[in-house]
Amino acid sequence: MAISYNKLWKLLIDRKMSKVTLRQKAKIAPNTMTRLNRDEQVSLTVLNKICSALSVNIGDIMDFIPEEQSSEDQ
């Protein structure tokens, strides 16, 4: 399964929050933001920090995409 953080980026736009502000508020490293930008896996600890900083549930910031669907999109 592939991961998509598109919901996170849309949420930041809706809240008029920059990625830098999120990174500082959630206290996550710059390289972790790079992994999120690339739709790569990050630890549950990081996802928990983001959810806590934004007061949302994990389903509000990410989706799992079946492999068949993600390969068709490319």
Coordinates of C-alpha atoms in Angstrom, one line a residue:
M1 CA 0.0 0.0 0.0
A2 CA 1.1 3.5 -0.8
I3 CA 0.7 6.5 1.5
S4 CA -0.7 9.9 0.6
Y5 CA -0.5 13.0 2.8
N6 CA -2.6 15.1 0.5
K7 CA -5.2 15.5 3.3
L8 CA -2.5 17.1 5.5
W9 CA -1.4 19.6 2.8
K10 CA -5.1 20.6 2.2
L11 CA -5.7 20.9 5.9
L12 CA -2.7 23.3 6.2
I13 CA -4.1 25.4 3.3
D14 CA -7.5 25.5 4.9
R15 CA -5.9 26.7 8.2
K16 CA -3.6 29.1 6.4
M17 CA -0.6 27.4 8.1
S18 CA 2.8 26.9 6.5
K19 CA 4.7 23.7 6.5
V20 CA 7.4 25.5 8.5
T21 CA 4.9 26.5 11.2
L22 CA 3.6 22.9 11.4
R23 CA 7.1 21.6 11.7
Q24 CA 7.8 24.0 14.6
K25 CA 4.5 23.4 16.3
A26 CA 4.8 19.6 16.1
K27 CA 8.5 19.7 16.9
I28 CA 9.5 17.5 14.0
A29 CA 12.8 17.5 12.0
P30 CA 13.2 19.1 8.6
N31 CA 14.1 15.7 7.1
T32 CA 10.8 14.3 8.4
M33 CA 9.0 17.0 6.5
T34 CA 10.9 16.0 3.4
R35 CA 9.7 12.4 3.8
L36 CA 6.1 13.7 4.2
N37 CA 6.5 15.7 1.0
R38 CA 7.6 12.6 -0.8
D39 CA 4.7 10.5 0.6
E40 CA 7.2 8.3 2.3
Q41 CA 6.6 6.4 5.6
V42 CA 7.1 8.1 8.9
S43 CA 6.8 6.8 12.4
L44 CA 3.6 6.8 14.3
T45 CA 5.3 9.0 16.8
V46 CA 5.6 11.7 14.1
L47 CA 2.1 11.2 13.0
N48 CA 0.9 11.5 16.6
K49 CA 2.8 14.8 17.0
I50 CA 1.2 16.2 13.9
C51 CA -2.3 15.1 14.9
S52 CA -1.8 16.6 18.4
A53 CA -0.5 19.9 17.0
L54 CA -3.5 20.2 14.6
S55 CA -6.0 18.6 17.0
V56 CA -7.1 16.1 14.4
N57 CA -7.3 12.3 13.9
I58 CA -4.8 10.3 11.8
G59 CA -7.4 9.8 9.1
D60 CA -7.7 13.6 8.7
I61 CA -4.1 13.8 7.5
M62 CA -3.3 10.7 5.5
D63 CA -4.7 7.9 3.3
F64 CA -3.6 4.5 2.4
I65 CA -3.8 3.8 -1.3
P66 CA -3.9 0.2 -2.7
E67 CA -0.9 -0.5 -4.9
E68 CA -3.0 -1.2 -8.0
Q69 CA -4.6 2.3 -7.8
S70 CA -1.3 4.1 -7.1
S71 CA 0.5 2.4 -10.0
E72 CA -2.4 3.3 -12.4
D73 CA -2.0 7.0 -11.4
Q74 CA 1.6 7.1 -12.7

